[in-house]
Short mmCIF file of C-alpha atoms in Angstrom, two decimals:
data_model
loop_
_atom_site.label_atom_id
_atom_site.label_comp_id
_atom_site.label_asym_id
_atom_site.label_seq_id
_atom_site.Cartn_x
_atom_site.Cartn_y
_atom_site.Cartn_z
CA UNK A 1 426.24 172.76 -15.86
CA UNK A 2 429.79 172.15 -17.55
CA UNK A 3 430.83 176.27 -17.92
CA UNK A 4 433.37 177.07 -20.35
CA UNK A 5 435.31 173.86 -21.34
CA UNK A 6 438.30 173.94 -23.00
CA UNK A 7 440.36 170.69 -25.44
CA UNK A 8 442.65 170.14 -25.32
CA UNK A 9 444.72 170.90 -21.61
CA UNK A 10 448.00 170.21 -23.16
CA UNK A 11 449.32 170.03 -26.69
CA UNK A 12 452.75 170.29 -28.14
CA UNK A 13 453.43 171.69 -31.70
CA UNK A 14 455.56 171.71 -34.15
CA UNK A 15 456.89 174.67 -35.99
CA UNK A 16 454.74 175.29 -38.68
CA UNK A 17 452.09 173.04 -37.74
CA UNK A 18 448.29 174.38 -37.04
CA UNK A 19 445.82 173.11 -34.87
CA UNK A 20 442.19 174.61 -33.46
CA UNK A 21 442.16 175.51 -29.40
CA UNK A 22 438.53 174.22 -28.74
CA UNK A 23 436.16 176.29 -26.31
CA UNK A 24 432.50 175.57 -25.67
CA UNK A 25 430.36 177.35 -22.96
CA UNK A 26 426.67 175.91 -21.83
CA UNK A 27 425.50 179.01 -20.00
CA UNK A 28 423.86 181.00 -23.29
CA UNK A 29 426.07 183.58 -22.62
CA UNK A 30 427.05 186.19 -25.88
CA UNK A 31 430.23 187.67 -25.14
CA UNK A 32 433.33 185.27 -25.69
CA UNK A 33 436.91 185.73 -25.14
CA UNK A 34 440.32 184.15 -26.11
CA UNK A 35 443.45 184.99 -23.91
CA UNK A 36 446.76 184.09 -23.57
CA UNK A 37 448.90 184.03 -20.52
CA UNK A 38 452.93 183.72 -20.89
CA UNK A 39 454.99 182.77 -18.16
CA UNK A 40 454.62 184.98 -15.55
CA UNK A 41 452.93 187.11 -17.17
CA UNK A 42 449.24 188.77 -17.17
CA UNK A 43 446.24 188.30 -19.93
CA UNK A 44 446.44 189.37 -22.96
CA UNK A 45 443.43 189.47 -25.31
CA UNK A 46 443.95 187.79 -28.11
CA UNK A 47 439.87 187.72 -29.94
CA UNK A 48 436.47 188.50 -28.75
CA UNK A 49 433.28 187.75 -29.68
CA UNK A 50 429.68 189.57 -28.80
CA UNK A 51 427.72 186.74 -30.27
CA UNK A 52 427.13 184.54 -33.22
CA UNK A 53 428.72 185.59 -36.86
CA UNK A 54 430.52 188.54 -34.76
CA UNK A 55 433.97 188.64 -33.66
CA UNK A 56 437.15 191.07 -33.09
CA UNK A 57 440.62 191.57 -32.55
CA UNK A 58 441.87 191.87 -29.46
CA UNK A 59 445.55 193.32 -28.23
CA UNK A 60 447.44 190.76 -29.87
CA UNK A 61 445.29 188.61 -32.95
CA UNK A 62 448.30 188.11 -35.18
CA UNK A 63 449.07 184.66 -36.01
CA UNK A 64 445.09 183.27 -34.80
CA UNK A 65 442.19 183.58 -36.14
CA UNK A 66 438.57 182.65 -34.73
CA UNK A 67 435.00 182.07 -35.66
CA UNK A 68 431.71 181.81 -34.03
CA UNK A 69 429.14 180.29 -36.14
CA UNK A 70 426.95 179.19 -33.20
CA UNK A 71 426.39 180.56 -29.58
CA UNK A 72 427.90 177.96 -27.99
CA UNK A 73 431.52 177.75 -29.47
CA UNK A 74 434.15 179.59 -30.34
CA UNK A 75 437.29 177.88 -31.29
CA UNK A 76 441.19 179.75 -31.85
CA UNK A 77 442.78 178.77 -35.05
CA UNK A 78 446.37 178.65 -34.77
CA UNK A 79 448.27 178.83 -38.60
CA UNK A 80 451.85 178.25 -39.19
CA UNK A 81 452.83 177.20 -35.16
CA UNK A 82 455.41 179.29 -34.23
CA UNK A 83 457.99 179.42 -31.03
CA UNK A 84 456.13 182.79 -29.71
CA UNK A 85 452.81 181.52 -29.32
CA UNK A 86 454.24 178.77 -26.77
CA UNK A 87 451.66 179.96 -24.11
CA UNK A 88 448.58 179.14 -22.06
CA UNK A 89 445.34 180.00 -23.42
CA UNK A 90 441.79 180.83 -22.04
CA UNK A 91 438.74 180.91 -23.02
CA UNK A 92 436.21 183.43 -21.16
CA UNK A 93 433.09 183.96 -21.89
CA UNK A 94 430.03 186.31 -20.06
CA UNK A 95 426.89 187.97 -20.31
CA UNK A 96 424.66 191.07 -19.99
CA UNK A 97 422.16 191.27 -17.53
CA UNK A 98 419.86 193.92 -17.49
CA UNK A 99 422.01 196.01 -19.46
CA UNK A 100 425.16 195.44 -17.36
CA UNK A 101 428.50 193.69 -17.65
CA UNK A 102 428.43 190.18 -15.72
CA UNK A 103 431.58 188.71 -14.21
CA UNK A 104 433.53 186.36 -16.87
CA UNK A 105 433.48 182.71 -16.50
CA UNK A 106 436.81 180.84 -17.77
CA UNK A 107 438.06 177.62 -18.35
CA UNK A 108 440.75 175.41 -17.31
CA UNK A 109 443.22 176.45 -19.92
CA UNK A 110 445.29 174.88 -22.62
CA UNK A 111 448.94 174.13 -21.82
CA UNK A 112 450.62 174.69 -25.65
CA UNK A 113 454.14 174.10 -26.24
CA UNK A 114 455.69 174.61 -29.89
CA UNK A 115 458.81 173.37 -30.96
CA UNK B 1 440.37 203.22 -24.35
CA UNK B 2 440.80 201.04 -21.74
CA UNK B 3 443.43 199.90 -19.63
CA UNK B 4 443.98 198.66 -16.12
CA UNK B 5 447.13 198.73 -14.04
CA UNK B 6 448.72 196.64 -11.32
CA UNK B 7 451.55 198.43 -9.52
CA UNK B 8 453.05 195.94 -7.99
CA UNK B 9 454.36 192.22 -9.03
CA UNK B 10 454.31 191.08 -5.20
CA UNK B 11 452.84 191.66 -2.15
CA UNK B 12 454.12 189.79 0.87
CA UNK B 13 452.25 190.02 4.31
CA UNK B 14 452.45 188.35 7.30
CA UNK B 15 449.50 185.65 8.42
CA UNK B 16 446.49 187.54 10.22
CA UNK B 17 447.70 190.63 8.90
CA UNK B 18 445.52 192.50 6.90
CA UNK B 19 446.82 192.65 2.78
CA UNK B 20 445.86 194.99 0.20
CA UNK B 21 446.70 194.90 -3.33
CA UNK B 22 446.07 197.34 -5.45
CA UNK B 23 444.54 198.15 -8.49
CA UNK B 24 444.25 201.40 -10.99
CA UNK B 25 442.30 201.61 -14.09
CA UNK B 26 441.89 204.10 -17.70
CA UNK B 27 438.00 203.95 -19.23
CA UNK B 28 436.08 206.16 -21.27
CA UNK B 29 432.30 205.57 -19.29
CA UNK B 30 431.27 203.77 -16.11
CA UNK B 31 433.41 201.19 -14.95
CA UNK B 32 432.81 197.74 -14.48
CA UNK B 33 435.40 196.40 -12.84
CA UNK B 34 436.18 192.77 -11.59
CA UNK B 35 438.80 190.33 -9.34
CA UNK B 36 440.05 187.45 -10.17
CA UNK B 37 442.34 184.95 -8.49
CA UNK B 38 444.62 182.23 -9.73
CA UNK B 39 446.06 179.69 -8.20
CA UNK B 40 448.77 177.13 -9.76
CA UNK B 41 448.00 175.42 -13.10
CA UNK B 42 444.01 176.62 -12.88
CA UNK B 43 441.96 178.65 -14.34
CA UNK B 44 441.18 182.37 -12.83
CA UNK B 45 438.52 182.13 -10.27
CA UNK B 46 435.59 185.24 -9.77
CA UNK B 47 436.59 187.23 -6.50
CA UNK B 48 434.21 190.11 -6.57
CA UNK B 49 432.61 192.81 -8.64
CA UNK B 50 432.05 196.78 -8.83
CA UNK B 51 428.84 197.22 -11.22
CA UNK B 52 427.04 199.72 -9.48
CA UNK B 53 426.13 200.93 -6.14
CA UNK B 54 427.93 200.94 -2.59
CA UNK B 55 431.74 201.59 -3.33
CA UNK B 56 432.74 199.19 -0.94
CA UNK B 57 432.18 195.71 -2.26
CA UNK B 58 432.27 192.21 -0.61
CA UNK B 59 432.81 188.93 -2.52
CA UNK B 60 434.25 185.60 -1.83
CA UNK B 61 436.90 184.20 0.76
CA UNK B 62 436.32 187.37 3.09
CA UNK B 63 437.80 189.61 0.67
CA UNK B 64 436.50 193.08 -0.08
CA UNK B 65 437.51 196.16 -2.56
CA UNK B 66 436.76 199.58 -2.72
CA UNK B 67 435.69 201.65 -5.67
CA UNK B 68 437.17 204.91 -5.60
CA UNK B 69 436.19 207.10 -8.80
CA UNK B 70 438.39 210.19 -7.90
CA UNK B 71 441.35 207.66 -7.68
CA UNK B 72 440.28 205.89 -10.40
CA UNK B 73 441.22 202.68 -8.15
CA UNK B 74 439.58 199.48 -7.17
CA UNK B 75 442.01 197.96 -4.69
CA UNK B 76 441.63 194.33 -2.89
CA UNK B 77 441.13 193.96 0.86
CA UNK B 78 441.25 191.40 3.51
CA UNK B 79 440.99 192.20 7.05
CA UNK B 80 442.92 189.13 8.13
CA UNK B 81 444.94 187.21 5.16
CA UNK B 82 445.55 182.90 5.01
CA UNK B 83 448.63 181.15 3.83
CA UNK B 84 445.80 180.05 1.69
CA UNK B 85 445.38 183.40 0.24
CA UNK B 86 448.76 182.95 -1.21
CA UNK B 87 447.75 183.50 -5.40
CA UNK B 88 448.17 185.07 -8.42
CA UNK B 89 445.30 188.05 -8.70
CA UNK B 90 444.26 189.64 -11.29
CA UNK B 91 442.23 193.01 -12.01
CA UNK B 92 439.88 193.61 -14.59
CA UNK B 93 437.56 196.15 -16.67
CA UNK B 94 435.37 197.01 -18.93
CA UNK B 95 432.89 199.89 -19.25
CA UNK B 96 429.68 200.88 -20.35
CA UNK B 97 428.80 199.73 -24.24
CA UNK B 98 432.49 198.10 -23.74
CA UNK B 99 432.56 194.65 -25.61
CA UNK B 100 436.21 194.05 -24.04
CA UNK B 101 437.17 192.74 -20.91
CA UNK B 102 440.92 193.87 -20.11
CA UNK B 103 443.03 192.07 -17.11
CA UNK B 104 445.93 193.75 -15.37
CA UNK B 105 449.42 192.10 -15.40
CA UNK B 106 448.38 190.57 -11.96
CA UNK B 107 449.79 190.69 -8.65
CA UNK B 108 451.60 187.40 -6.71
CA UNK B 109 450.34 187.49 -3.04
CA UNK B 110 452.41 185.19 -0.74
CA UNK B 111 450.92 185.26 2.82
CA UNK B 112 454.42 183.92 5.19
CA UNK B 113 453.38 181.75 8.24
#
């Protein structure tokens, strides 16, 4: 049982370049996250999804965009790379059990550096 | 809406004292409300969980945290802290019919030798 894995761990970008954050979970689970973590800083939620086809903005979408055309994964498009989004990014993703909230499960992160 | 807050950016304590860090949260419904700790260049790691149920909850590591609805807190406990404990935790929530999972700005916990 792999979890939520994340590619790639570390990436550096050029301004104005794009690239796809990969995240693929194994555990069936619906609800999917995308976060970003800046230096010494908290989470902040960046997309969501409740399950295939479905997805929404989180606290801070601008400049990403997502999809979720199956279950499993739910890769972050990054367009137009820019100096701000220099960050490290999670995945998350959880279920519902009985009608309540499980814990989250997240992945190792993706170290991504533009320049 | 929801929100969850993390008073303090440190918390220092002593070895085999006990720590507490603390945790205050903003939803609309029943609270679900989670720990999570970090530790250098990793991912966060599940500490414990308030679904439902005794307000005193026990989870991994020997820590604990108390639900308090009238306080609207959900602060982390450990009896007896580790230079080990030394991390980066983090406080979350969501809510009943809540797709979102929001994390506090997280607390840095050094436990001194």
């Amino acid at each position: 049982n792999a979890g939520v894995t994340q590619t790639p761990k570390f990436r550096i970008l050029k301004i104005g370049q794009s690239m796809t954050l990969q995240c693929a979970q194994d555990m069936n689970h619906n609800y999917m996250y995308w976060y970003r973590q800046d230096p010494g800083m908290g989470l902040k939620l960046i997309y969501y999804s409740v399950g295939a086809g479905i997805t929404d903005k989180g606290e801070v979408p601008n400049g990403y965009n997502v999809s979720r055309s199956t279950t499993e994964d739910f890769p972050l498009r990054l367009e137009l790379a820019a100096p701000s989004q220099t960050s490290v990014y999670f995945c998350a993703s959880r279920t519902n059990y009985r009608g309540m909230n499980t814990e989250a499960f997240f992945g190792q992160g993706t170290r991504l550096t533009v320049v | 809406a929801q929100s969850v807050a993390q008073p303090e950016d440190q918390v220092n304590v002593a070895e085999g004292n006990p720590l507490t860090v603390k945790c205050t949260y903003s939803v609309s419904g029943n609270p679900y409300l989670f720990w999570y700790v970090q530790y250098p260049n990793r991912g966060l790691q599940f500490l414990l969980k308030y679904i439902t149920g005794d307000n005193l909850v026990k989870g991994s590591y020997g820590f604990e945290a108390e639900f308090n609805k009238s306080q609207t807190s959900f602060h982390l406990k450990k009896p007896s802290a580790l230079v080990s404990d030394s991390a980066l935790y983090f406080c979350a929530v969501t809510s009943t019919g809540a797709n979102n999972l929001f994390f506090g700005t997280g607390t840095r916990l050094t436990v001194i030798p």
